[in-house]
Amino acid sequence: MRRLLFRILILLGLLAAPGLALAQAGPQRSERIEAELVSMTRWAVPGGTAVVAIRQDIQPGWHTYWRNPGDSGGATTLTWTLPTGVRAGEIVWPLPERQRLQGLVNYGYEGKVYLPVPVEVPAWAKPGSFLPLTVKALFLVCSAEMCVPDELTLKLDLPIREGAAPHDPAHGEAIARILEQAPRPAGITARATLDNGVLTLTATGGPLAGQDPGPSYFFPYESGTVDHAAAQTGSWGPNGLTLVLTAGGKVLSGDLTGPVTGVLATSKGAYEITAEPGAVLPGATGLGELDALPDAAPAVEAPAGDWMVFAQAMAFALLGGLILNLMPCVFPILAMKAAALAASAHDARRSRIDGLAFLAGVLVTFLLLAVALLGLRAAGEAVGWGFQLQSPPVTAGLALLMLAVALNLSGVFHVGAGLQGAGSGPLSRLPGGVGAFFTGALAVIVAAPCTAPFMAFALGAALLMPWPMALAVFLMLGLGLALPYVAVSLSPRLLSKLPRPGAWMDRLKSLLAFPMYGAALWLAWVFSNQTGAEGLGLLFVAGLAAAAGLWLVGAGQAQRTLGRRGVIHTTAGAVLLVLAGGALTLAARAPVEARSGEAEAAGPTASPWSAQAVQGALAQGRPVLVNFTADWCVTCKINERTSLTAPGVKRAIEQSNAVYLVGDWTRRDDAITAELQRHGRSGVPLYLLYRPGQAEPEVLPQLLTEGVVIEALKP
């Protein structure tokens, strides 16, 4: 597994207020960066295209990022507020520097940097007037110690005049030089070939033909295309050059099914290329080896950061874990623990062991989940909190696991060695601390569909922290989840108030089986939305076979309590369980059926979310309510049933002429993942309200009410 991000600490929302201030002309500053919106020319011409630029003056020891940040970080993003008829184009990205941070390599900028942007000026712009341009720039400014999202609002009043405009004396030459040297297409033909993890890139024609290109390097546009930290070697020939690259995680996981795009930087210039999959091109080798490019510069240490933010993330994680106990995802598991606690209430030693084992199960599972999540993200995967439930095989497996737990609570079969012990009864749980540990692990797994208040900040921060700090935040979240049970189990006074074990416990355990049956049915419903009717039918077959198999296993256990061997029942049960596993495998591999996308009749008319849909509605002067949700997210479903589909909300959306967009994260969607990360979130739900003329949306609470939504929609 590739190395996780090393020593990066994110500071979210509580940083200072430059991003919250009103837009002002001239430079805007944070402790790490000064930025200004400047023009290449002294004025703009009606009907022409002006070039403005985001000037960055980055403090020593800090850096910002290119469009593909490399192994960590995030690109600078711009959100424009412009007069009607004025359009801003995409950033013209200068060639980045390579920056090494332990085993990672990032692409970014240090010192003074200009990011040019073309701006189309309408023909009706009146000479002698000014065009007010406002942009909210979000810089991820990083050092070897931490990563800080600095949001600065920049403004420029661009003069409008007739006639050719000279360069601005302060910035014009620098911006023009960047535009002249910026990578651009140059008639180069390129091919990409993948063989045993080696990505061979051949490029011929254009400026590459007939000359030694010198030291060369390929900067991919998409993270995960190549291993950024691996060396790039190659050779050149009469028609061009060949680069031998180490393939990245996205290419290795999905083979080479589409073009590889990026910038080919040589000593003669930098060129945009699109390498289609195919055989190597002739004439791209044979005249010599390419000179080795100097190794990436190590990141410079910056002054020590504010560790109070890390402490705040830890505190939010603890609070989020505590509140997670009140969320519906965890109810079934906590019900099991309540029964177990009552059973051991008058045995202080057993209660302590159970409490600490439950804590260990929670913490170990959170640790494993965090390692998997951070590892996948370090490998270039776009995943977030609850990512495991985006996998249909995992959802199906959890559905059968919940069914098995419910059958165990119903007395169909038993787990553990306590069947003949005094007072164990027919509903014996796993013995001692083993059962408590398993229940703690199960609590973490089923908690994934829920996001409690305070968790959004904590998890969003953890995903960009150095790995020791990130793991500490996840462990603190686990501590919050386990803390109420552990506190009771370690308190003799509280334990003494619980009733003594008796026949009522067997009835309670039988009753607690029903929430687990409900959890199994809910997961089956989620699975059906992820796959379709065929997958759901196969899952039902697997569930039926598993239930029959466990019943036979339980019958065999009952035979053994009577002194018989019970071999036939146990063997038949094992066979059915194997068949259930086969049916489960077929269900997980069932073809995915297209979803109809029809909105629920009771709620407002919804359309699929996309960044283009948001901008299109805002261009029409309409507000936009965005609901990022998933079928496996219980919090999302509760909000939708109680608030978003309420008649009052539907009327408010119609009266405000708002557009309602739904971003469905039930199955993996990298675009939605990126949008969640842009707002500092690692999972759903997320509710955004965009208003025309405002650069950034309003973030609504994670727990909605009808009144909150209606009030937000008011002009």
XYZ file of C-alpha atoms in Angstrom:
715
model
C 0.000 0.000 0.000
C 1.306 3.385 -0.855
C 2.291 5.661 1.935
C -0.406 7.759 3.470
C -0.207 11.509 3.598
C 2.693 12.512 5.824
C 2.160 15.180 8.409
C -0.548 17.306 6.812
C -3.035 19.035 9.097
C -6.176 20.622 7.755
C -7.600 23.677 9.413
C -11.266 24.067 8.497
C -13.737 26.784 9.056
C -12.374 28.244 12.274
C -9.470 29.906 10.600
C -9.585 33.474 10.206
C -11.687 35.474 8.577
C -10.134 36.538 5.249
C -12.547 34.249 3.423
C -15.453 35.687 5.358
C -14.657 39.297 4.705
C -16.401 41.389 2.093
C -14.671 41.471 -1.269
C -12.175 44.305 -1.562
C -9.928 45.390 -4.392
C -6.222 44.834 -3.897
C -4.290 42.068 -2.165
C -5.968 39.795 0.392
C -3.878 37.885 2.907
C -3.761 34.979 5.310
C -0.794 33.907 7.402
C 0.396 31.686 4.540
C -0.509 33.382 1.271
C -1.220 36.746 -0.296
C -3.504 36.764 -3.338
C -4.749 39.420 -5.721
C -6.902 39.549 -8.849
C -4.885 41.442 -11.475
C -5.142 42.158 -15.200
C -2.577 41.499 -17.931
C -3.540 44.719 -19.733
C -4.401 48.175 -18.482
C -7.951 47.936 -19.845
C -10.305 45.634 -21.750
C -11.966 46.219 -25.121
C -15.739 45.758 -25.710
C -16.375 42.420 -27.453
C -12.827 41.207 -26.756
C -11.199 38.746 -24.393
C -9.253 40.088 -21.464
C -6.810 38.047 -19.414
C -6.851 38.390 -15.656
C -4.833 36.310 -13.211
C -4.854 35.165 -9.624
C -1.525 36.358 -8.299
C -0.235 34.227 -5.426
C 2.613 35.228 -3.150
C 3.192 32.121 -1.044
C 5.151 32.275 2.189
C 8.427 30.267 2.425
C 7.834 26.664 3.461
C 4.325 26.587 1.967
C 2.993 25.626 -1.469
C -0.238 25.422 -3.470
C -1.203 22.856 -6.093
C -1.524 22.256 -9.826
C -4.749 20.912 -11.413
C -3.573 17.370 -10.505
C -2.050 17.786 -7.037
C -0.205 14.456 -7.201
C -0.204 12.098 -4.229
C -1.909 14.530 -1.829
C -3.395 18.006 -1.638
C -6.011 19.715 -3.786
C -6.098 22.078 -6.744
C -6.951 25.757 -6.401
C -10.630 26.362 -7.231
C -12.266 29.597 -8.370
C -15.914 30.612 -7.941
C -16.767 33.723 -9.964
C -19.405 36.403 -9.446
C -19.666 38.320 -12.736
C -21.965 40.838 -14.419
C -24.508 39.489 -16.888
C -22.885 38.591 -20.204
C -19.357 38.292 -18.798
C -17.865 34.792 -18.855
C -14.684 33.523 -17.203
C -12.830 30.628 -18.806
C -10.713 27.885 -17.283
C -7.405 28.466 -15.509
C -4.364 28.404 -17.785
C -2.148 26.302 -15.526
C 1.588 27.036 -15.567
C 3.887 24.020 -15.550
C 4.158 22.854 -11.908
C 7.142 21.934 -9.795
C 7.598 18.424 -8.414
C 7.707 18.398 -4.610
C 8.779 15.314 -2.663
C 7.388 14.637 0.800
C 8.816 11.402 2.180
C 7.495 8.729 -0.201
C 5.024 11.056 -1.918
C 5.440 13.418 -4.865
C 3.100 16.362 -5.339
C 2.714 18.860 -8.187
C 2.460 22.482 -7.158
C 3.859 25.986 -6.846
C 6.012 27.970 -4.444
C 6.858 31.645 -4.168
C 5.148 33.967 -6.686
C 2.668 32.344 -9.077
C 0.128 33.690 -11.584
C -2.906 31.646 -12.629
C -4.225 33.352 -15.810
C -7.929 33.179 -16.694
C -9.475 34.489 -19.964
C -12.565 36.667 -19.499
C -15.008 37.343 -22.342
C -16.144 40.965 -22.368
C -19.586 41.612 -23.915
C -19.780 43.860 -26.964
C -22.231 46.169 -25.201
C -19.705 47.046 -22.469
C -19.543 50.836 -22.397
C -16.128 52.496 -22.844
C -15.305 54.560 -19.805
C -17.090 52.165 -17.459
C -15.736 49.369 -15.241
C -16.551 45.667 -15.135
C -16.667 44.501 -11.494
C -15.060 41.038 -11.304
C -15.241 39.085 -8.058
C -13.822 35.621 -7.438
C -13.740 33.444 -4.349
C -10.429 31.565 -4.520
C -9.968 28.458 -2.394
C -6.276 27.630 -1.972
C -5.111 24.454 -0.263
C -1.863 25.822 1.168
C 0.387 23.087 2.484
C 3.719 22.615 4.192
C 5.561 19.546 5.393
C 3.571 19.851 8.614
C 0.010 20.718 7.740
C -2.483 21.682 5.047
C -4.720 24.749 5.386
C -7.664 25.672 3.120
C -7.392 29.452 2.734
C -10.429 31.052 1.093
C -9.897 34.624 -0.113
C -12.430 36.804 -1.921
C -10.719 38.931 -4.575
C -12.075 41.852 -6.584
C -10.980 43.789 -9.636
C -12.729 46.708 -11.358
C -11.609 46.193 -14.962
C -11.625 49.428 -17.020
C -13.360 49.371 -20.428
C -11.843 51.446 -23.249
C -11.502 51.418 -27.014
C -8.244 50.584 -28.766
C -5.372 48.175 -28.184
C -4.469 47.944 -24.518
C -0.839 47.969 -23.360
C 0.401 45.561 -20.728
C -0.169 46.404 -17.103
C 3.207 47.721 -15.879
C 3.181 45.674 -12.669
C 1.931 42.288 -13.838
C 1.467 42.292 -17.615
C 4.856 40.922 -18.672
C 4.787 38.118 -16.104
C 1.285 36.997 -17.134
C 2.163 37.205 -20.842
C 5.264 35.083 -20.245
C 3.189 32.399 -18.519
C 0.699 32.353 -21.396
C 3.549 32.041 -23.873
C 5.160 29.146 -21.995
C 1.935 27.401 -20.923
C 1.473 23.840 -22.210
C -0.679 23.626 -25.340
C -1.426 21.119 -28.134
C 1.364 20.984 -30.740
C 0.350 18.373 -33.319
C 1.867 15.490 -31.342
C 0.546 11.944 -31.818
C 0.746 9.761 -28.694
C -0.031 6.174 -27.701
C -0.207 4.449 -24.291
C 0.489 0.744 -23.736
C -0.022 -1.115 -20.434
C 1.933 -4.314 -19.767
C 2.355 -5.881 -16.297
C 1.986 -2.577 -14.461
C 4.312 -0.699 -16.822
C 2.761 2.162 -18.783
C 4.716 2.933 -21.947
C 4.047 6.326 -23.482
C 5.220 7.064 -27.025
C 4.889 10.518 -28.599
C 5.912 11.508 -32.118
C 5.584 14.395 -34.529
C 5.343 18.135 -34.112
C 8.233 19.713 -32.195
C 9.491 16.276 -31.060
C 10.600 15.149 -34.507
C 14.282 15.272 -35.433
C 15.798 16.516 -32.166
C 16.911 15.342 -28.749
C 14.128 16.451 -26.391
C 16.456 16.459 -23.386
C 15.199 15.650 -19.876
C 11.485 14.875 -20.171
C 8.636 14.238 -17.768
C 4.920 13.427 -18.092
C 2.475 15.251 -15.784
C -0.877 13.389 -15.943
C -4.090 15.372 -15.655
C -5.738 12.710 -13.478
C -4.432 11.459 -10.158
C -3.912 7.691 -10.100
C -2.872 7.460 -13.754
C 0.809 6.981 -12.915
C 2.800 6.440 -9.750
C 3.859 10.051 -9.192
C 6.766 9.097 -6.942
C 8.272 6.543 -9.347
C 11.101 7.436 -11.708
C 10.288 8.105 -15.379
C 12.849 6.750 -17.834
C 12.911 6.560 -21.622
C 14.643 7.100 -24.917
C 14.272 9.145 -28.093
C 14.330 8.503 -31.797
C 14.012 10.303 -35.127
C 10.258 10.886 -34.757
C 9.842 11.452 -31.043
C 10.339 9.882 -27.640
C 9.310 7.003 -25.378
C 8.661 7.279 -21.628
C 8.443 4.234 -19.366
C 6.143 4.935 -16.403
C 4.853 2.981 -13.418
C 1.071 2.719 -13.730
C -1.059 4.207 -10.949
C -3.922 2.694 -9.008
C -6.750 3.802 -11.323
C -5.071 2.358 -14.407
C -4.146 -0.898 -12.665
C -7.642 -1.397 -11.227
C -9.525 -0.697 -14.456
C -6.997 -1.562 -17.177
C -6.286 0.945 -19.949
C -9.748 1.596 -21.373
C -9.475 5.282 -22.264
C -6.938 7.901 -23.317
C -4.165 9.118 -21.039
C -4.058 12.920 -21.002
C -1.549 15.313 -19.534
C 1.458 17.516 -20.183
C 4.677 16.264 -21.726
C 7.446 18.556 -20.461
C 10.774 18.563 -22.333
C 13.765 20.872 -22.426
C 12.343 22.303 -25.691
C 8.893 23.103 -24.292
C 5.776 21.684 -22.652
C 2.935 20.223 -24.706
C -0.554 18.912 -24.022
C -0.956 15.359 -25.310
C -3.714 12.774 -25.497
C -2.322 9.245 -25.652
C -4.868 6.783 -27.026
C -4.481 3.106 -26.032
C -2.539 1.294 -28.721
C 0.760 -0.127 -29.899
C 3.965 1.872 -29.561
C 4.606 4.347 -32.351
C 7.561 3.801 -34.715
C 10.559 6.081 -34.608
C 10.217 6.955 -30.915
C 13.405 5.211 -29.813
C 16.811 4.163 -31.069
C 18.922 7.352 -30.967
C 19.699 7.493 -27.265
C 18.486 7.452 -23.708
C 16.671 10.436 -22.283
C 18.644 12.389 -19.719
C 17.454 11.804 -16.177
C 15.328 14.589 -14.725
C 16.612 15.921 -11.373
C 14.762 14.429 -8.430
C 11.791 16.294 -7.039
C 12.708 18.947 -4.503
C 11.928 18.027 -0.905
C 9.227 20.041 0.793
C 10.592 22.814 2.980
C 9.691 22.687 6.646
C 7.367 25.495 7.709
C 7.014 26.900 11.206
C 5.068 24.716 13.606
C 1.306 24.894 13.147
C -1.575 25.481 15.476
C -2.104 22.196 17.282
C -5.245 23.560 18.874
C -7.069 22.708 15.649
C -6.039 19.082 15.993
C -7.347 19.153 19.553
C -10.596 20.611 18.258
C -10.924 17.831 15.697
C -10.395 15.300 18.495
C -13.072 16.971 20.624
C -15.534 17.033 17.718
C -14.830 13.363 17.022
C -15.576 12.470 20.649
C -18.828 14.452 20.599
C -19.787 12.947 17.227
C -19.194 9.437 18.564
C -21.334 10.111 21.613
C -24.192 11.458 19.483
C -23.813 8.489 17.128
C -25.292 6.361 19.916
C -28.574 8.216 19.377
C -28.691 7.572 15.635
C -30.990 4.808 14.311
C -28.154 2.832 12.676
C -26.734 1.806 16.036
C -29.994 1.052 17.874
C -30.060 -2.705 17.133
C -26.488 -3.269 18.315
C -26.876 -1.160 21.435
C -30.025 -3.100 22.238
C -27.932 -6.271 22.238
C -25.379 -4.622 24.514
C -28.102 -3.441 26.889
C -29.258 -7.028 27.292
C -25.692 -8.220 27.831
C -25.106 -5.471 30.375
C -28.188 -6.487 32.307
C -26.992 -10.101 32.318
C -23.650 -9.175 33.909
C -24.861 -6.255 36.025
C -24.310 -8.029 39.345
C -20.919 -9.487 38.422
C -18.552 -6.511 38.563
C -15.573 -8.395 37.136
C -17.534 -9.748 34.186
C -19.021 -6.299 33.531
C -15.568 -4.710 33.442
C -14.274 -7.345 31.027
C -17.308 -6.934 28.777
C -17.019 -3.146 28.783
C -13.319 -3.110 27.950
C -13.713 -5.835 25.310
C -16.534 -3.889 23.680
C -14.285 -0.804 23.663
C -11.458 -2.834 22.128
C -13.765 -4.158 19.395
C -14.936 -0.640 18.552
C -11.429 0.838 18.494
C -9.825 -1.988 16.504
C -12.591 -1.882 13.887
C -12.418 1.899 13.619
C -8.658 1.594 13.208
C -9.001 -0.981 10.410
C -11.686 1.105 8.717
C -9.514 4.223 8.942
C -6.465 2.428 7.514
C -8.539 1.107 4.602
C -10.128 4.502 3.934
C -6.885 6.489 4.135
C -5.009 3.865 2.141
C -7.537 3.907 -0.690
C -7.465 7.697 -0.795
C -3.662 7.712 -0.835
C -3.827 5.341 -3.816
C -5.969 7.849 -5.707
C -9.416 6.399 -4.956
C -12.297 8.817 -4.346
C -13.916 7.336 -1.237
C -15.402 8.701 1.958
C -17.193 7.754 5.179
C -19.497 4.803 4.533
C -17.511 3.766 1.436
C -17.869 0.067 2.273
C -21.653 0.266 1.874
C -21.210 1.514 -1.691
C -20.099 -2.036 -2.525
C -23.022 -4.396 -3.303
C -21.079 -7.498 -2.094
C -20.469 -5.837 1.278
C -24.100 -4.750 1.580
C -25.323 -8.272 0.756
C -22.884 -9.862 3.189
C -23.970 -7.516 5.974
C -27.625 -8.332 5.278
C -26.928 -12.039 5.849
C -24.834 -11.238 8.922
C -27.729 -9.262 10.447
C -30.053 -12.155 9.640
C -27.692 -14.567 11.394
C -27.497 -12.334 14.490
C -31.296 -12.113 14.588
C -31.660 -15.883 14.314
C -29.128 -16.282 17.118
C -31.120 -13.939 19.349
C -34.290 -15.868 18.450
C -32.706 -19.087 19.708
C -32.433 -20.786 16.304
C -28.757 -21.586 16.898
C -26.073 -20.738 19.444
C -22.512 -19.501 19.287
C -20.026 -20.227 22.027
C -19.289 -22.842 24.602
C -21.811 -21.834 27.242
C -24.719 -24.063 26.192
C -24.424 -26.392 29.170
C -23.381 -23.750 31.681
C -25.599 -22.827 34.552
C -28.113 -20.188 33.636
C -26.892 -19.868 30.063
C -30.269 -20.619 28.548
C -31.032 -21.178 24.877
C -30.027 -17.681 23.802
C -26.410 -17.818 24.863
C -24.275 -15.181 23.273
C -20.601 -15.446 22.359
C -18.633 -16.295 25.512
C -17.225 -13.518 27.676
C -15.065 -10.837 26.158
C -15.100 -12.463 22.710
C -18.791 -11.728 22.311
C -18.363 -8.181 23.586
C -15.463 -7.597 21.168
C -17.505 -8.927 18.250
C -20.465 -6.731 19.189
C -18.204 -3.675 19.291
C -16.925 -4.479 15.811
C -20.477 -4.958 14.577
C -21.522 -1.605 16.054
C -18.868 0.189 13.993
C -19.858 -1.608 10.801
C -23.538 -0.750 11.094
C -22.751 2.821 12.223
C -21.364 3.641 8.758
C -24.754 4.679 7.275
C -25.128 7.432 9.884
C -23.332 10.735 10.217
C -23.891 12.514 13.513
C -23.431 16.236 14.163
C -19.773 17.225 14.711
C -18.625 14.178 12.697
C -18.479 16.109 9.411
C -15.720 18.457 10.584
C -13.800 15.720 12.396
C -13.810 13.232 9.501
C -13.232 15.904 6.863
C -10.164 17.041 8.802
C -8.922 13.503 9.446
C -8.828 12.657 5.745
C -6.140 15.318 5.166
C -4.201 14.974 8.412
C -0.906 13.149 8.802
C -1.684 9.502 9.294
C -0.938 9.359 13.065
C -3.280 12.294 13.677
C -5.926 10.928 11.316
C -5.935 7.578 13.090
C -6.150 9.369 16.440
C -9.294 11.212 15.275
C -10.913 7.945 14.148
C -10.012 6.315 17.471
C -11.521 9.253 19.343
C -14.717 8.789 17.330
C -14.731 5.150 18.404
C -14.156 6.129 22.015
C -17.202 8.385 21.858
C -19.315 5.550 20.440
C -18.237 3.093 23.155
C -18.025 5.529 26.066
C -21.613 5.252 27.439
C -21.474 1.459 27.647
C -17.951 1.451 29.081
C -18.876 4.078 31.676
C -21.815 2.007 32.896
C -19.837 -1.244 32.899
C -17.109 0.333 35.067
C -19.538 1.932 37.552
C -20.667 -0.416 40.370
C -23.275 2.105 41.564
C -24.998 2.209 38.165
C -24.755 -1.565 37.743
C -26.417 -2.158 41.110
C -29.545 -0.347 39.908
C -30.110 -2.819 37.046
C -32.505 -5.769 37.659
C -31.071 -9.205 38.339
C -30.997 -11.795 35.529
C -34.034 -13.985 35.135
C -36.578 -15.317 32.659
C -37.305 -11.766 31.552
C -33.887 -11.705 29.847
C -34.794 -14.512 27.452
C -37.956 -12.666 26.470
C -35.961 -9.452 26.051
C -33.408 -11.151 23.803
C -36.186 -12.613 21.665
C -37.686 -9.132 21.380
C -34.311 -7.619 20.446
C -34.074 -9.999 17.495
C -36.674 -7.965 15.617
C -34.527 -4.820 15.192
C -31.888 -7.107 13.680
C -34.445 -8.612 11.278
C -35.355 -5.037 10.369
C -31.690 -4.195 9.760
C -31.368 -7.232 7.466
C -34.435 -6.192 5.460
C -33.192 -2.609 5.193
C -29.795 -3.776 3.876
C -31.584 -6.014 1.374
C -33.536 -2.968 0.177
C -30.290 -0.992 -0.201
C -28.806 -3.908 -2.132
C -31.802 -3.962 -4.467
C -31.253 -0.269 -5.251
C -27.579 -0.943 -5.933
C -28.213 -3.875 -8.276
C -31.811 -4.644 -9.219
C -34.529 -7.283 -9.080
C -32.300 -10.150 -10.179
C -29.713 -9.415 -7.489
C -32.425 -9.063 -4.831
C -33.975 -12.405 -5.826
C -30.624 -14.172 -5.507
C -30.062 -12.495 -2.132
C -33.435 -13.824 -0.951
C -32.365 -17.319 -2.029
C -29.113 -16.881 -0.095
C -31.028 -15.672 2.966
C -33.463 -18.595 2.848
C -30.622 -21.120 2.488
C -28.679 -19.461 5.305
C -31.701 -19.456 7.629
C -32.441 -23.125 6.923
C -28.778 -24.018 7.344
C -28.527 -22.226 10.695
C -31.763 -23.888 11.852
C -30.258 -27.297 11.061
C -27.041 -26.329 12.858
C -29.141 -25.326 15.861
C -31.008 -28.653 15.694
C -27.659 -30.450 15.729
C -26.629 -28.440 18.791
C -29.869 -29.459 20.528
C -29.183 -33.107 19.679
C -25.762 -32.878 21.322
C -27.259 -31.424 24.522
C -29.319 -34.663 24.720
C -26.203 -36.833 24.395
C -26.617 -37.535 20.672
C -24.122 -36.748 17.946
C -26.348 -34.638 15.679
C -24.077 -35.272 12.684
C -26.830 -35.395 10.060
C -28.342 -32.062 11.084
C -24.966 -30.352 11.333
C -23.744 -31.713 7.973
C -26.961 -30.764 6.191
C -26.783 -27.319 7.754
C -23.188 -26.858 6.584
C -24.162 -27.838 3.031
C -26.970 -25.283 2.999
C -24.621 -22.597 4.319
C -22.211 -23.334 1.469
C -25.099 -23.058 -0.986
C -26.068 -19.766 0.650
C -22.520 -18.508 0.062
C -22.788 -19.497 -3.607
C -26.119 -17.697 -3.995
C -24.628 -14.658 -2.257
C -21.738 -14.633 -4.744
C -24.160 -14.792 -7.670
C -26.234 -11.984 -6.155
C -23.154 -9.780 -5.784
C -22.266 -10.403 -9.429
C -25.762 -9.784 -10.756
C -25.894 -7.138 -13.508
C -26.727 -3.644 -12.311
C -30.074 -2.400 -13.551
C -30.480 1.232 -14.538
C -32.487 3.224 -11.997
C -35.550 5.003 -13.228
C -34.575 8.264 -11.519
C -38.240 9.158 -10.929
C -38.887 11.509 -8.056
C -41.171 10.481 -5.242
C -44.689 11.743 -5.863
C -44.998 13.115 -2.344
C -41.953 15.330 -2.603
C -40.693 18.079 -4.874
C -39.693 17.280 -8.436
C -36.027 16.311 -8.396
C -33.345 16.201 -11.071
C -29.917 14.534 -10.906
C -27.157 16.723 -9.512
C -24.276 17.925 -11.614
C -22.099 21.010 -11.425
C -23.465 22.020 -14.837
C -27.058 21.730 -13.602
C -26.271 24.019 -10.660
C -24.638 26.649 -12.853
C -27.415 26.427 -15.438
C -30.111 27.106 -12.841
C -28.153 29.966 -11.276
C -27.691 31.509 -14.724
C -31.510 31.586 -14.983
C -31.708 33.431 -11.667
C -33.143 30.434 -9.783
C -31.978 29.229 -6.353
C -30.784 25.608 -6.140
C -31.351 23.156 -3.276
C -28.951 20.209 -3.478
C -29.449 16.985 -1.537
C -26.424 14.674 -1.422
C -27.812 11.362 -0.220
C -27.509 7.574 -0.393
C -29.971 4.738 0.076
C -27.758 3.206 2.774
C -27.638 6.500 4.732
C -30.297 6.236 7.426
C -29.921 9.885 8.417
C -30.533 10.867 4.789
C -33.692 8.787 4.523
C -35.118 10.175 7.768
C -34.492 13.739 6.597
C -36.137 12.989 3.257
C -39.208 11.399 4.814
C -39.722 14.026 7.523
C -38.506 17.227 5.865
C -37.554 17.257 2.195
C -40.735 15.530 0.993
C -43.054 17.484 3.288
C -45.861 19.405 1.514
C -44.657 22.679 3.028
C -41.186 22.200 1.549
C -42.676 21.369 -1.840
C -44.717 24.595 -1.750
C -41.674 26.611 -0.645
C -39.621 25.246 -3.557
C -42.397 26.121 -6.010
C -42.948 29.596 -4.576
C -39.230 30.441 -4.662
C -38.875 28.964 -8.178
C -36.019 26.848 -6.841
C -34.455 23.844 -8.544
C -34.173 20.666 -6.446
C -31.185 18.474 -7.335
C -30.310 15.087 -5.836
C -26.766 13.709 -5.806
C -27.135 9.950 -5.276
C -24.034 8.440 -3.620
C -25.564 4.969 -3.144
C -23.079 3.662 -5.654
C -19.622 5.125 -5.989
C -19.551 8.456 -7.810
C -16.214 10.281 -7.949
C -17.810 13.596 -8.932
C -20.003 13.566 -5.805
C -17.031 12.509 -3.665
C -15.032 15.475 -4.964
C -17.933 17.863 -4.275
C -18.267 16.538 -0.715
C -14.550 17.073 -0.160
C -14.778 20.600 -1.562
C -17.161 21.412 1.275
C -15.012 19.677 3.914
C -17.167 16.551 4.148
C -16.246 12.895 3.863
C -19.756 11.460 3.647
C -23.464 12.120 3.314
C -25.816 13.770 4.099
C -24.877 17.206 2.796
C -27.469 19.858 1.975
C -26.505 22.976 0.006
C -28.613 25.996 -0.946
C -27.249 28.129 -3.794
C -28.619 31.623 -4.384
C -28.070 33.701 -7.530
C -25.409 36.334 -7.038
C -23.777 34.540 -4.104
C -20.453 32.844 -4.719
C -20.798 30.074 -2.144
C -23.814 28.023 -1.054
C -25.351 27.940 2.390
C -24.714 24.610 4.154
C -27.864 23.413 5.920
C -27.764 21.304 9.108
C -27.283 17.551 8.850
C -30.457 16.935 10.862
C -33.239 18.758 9.043
C -36.711 19.863 9.974
C -39.430 21.102 7.662
C -39.142 24.560 9.197
C -35.372 24.753 8.665
C -35.736 24.032 4.937
C -38.675 26.425 4.457
C -36.867 29.231 6.297
C -33.725 28.697 4.195
C -35.739 28.933 0.965
C -37.192 32.324 1.866
C -35.713 35.205 -0.202
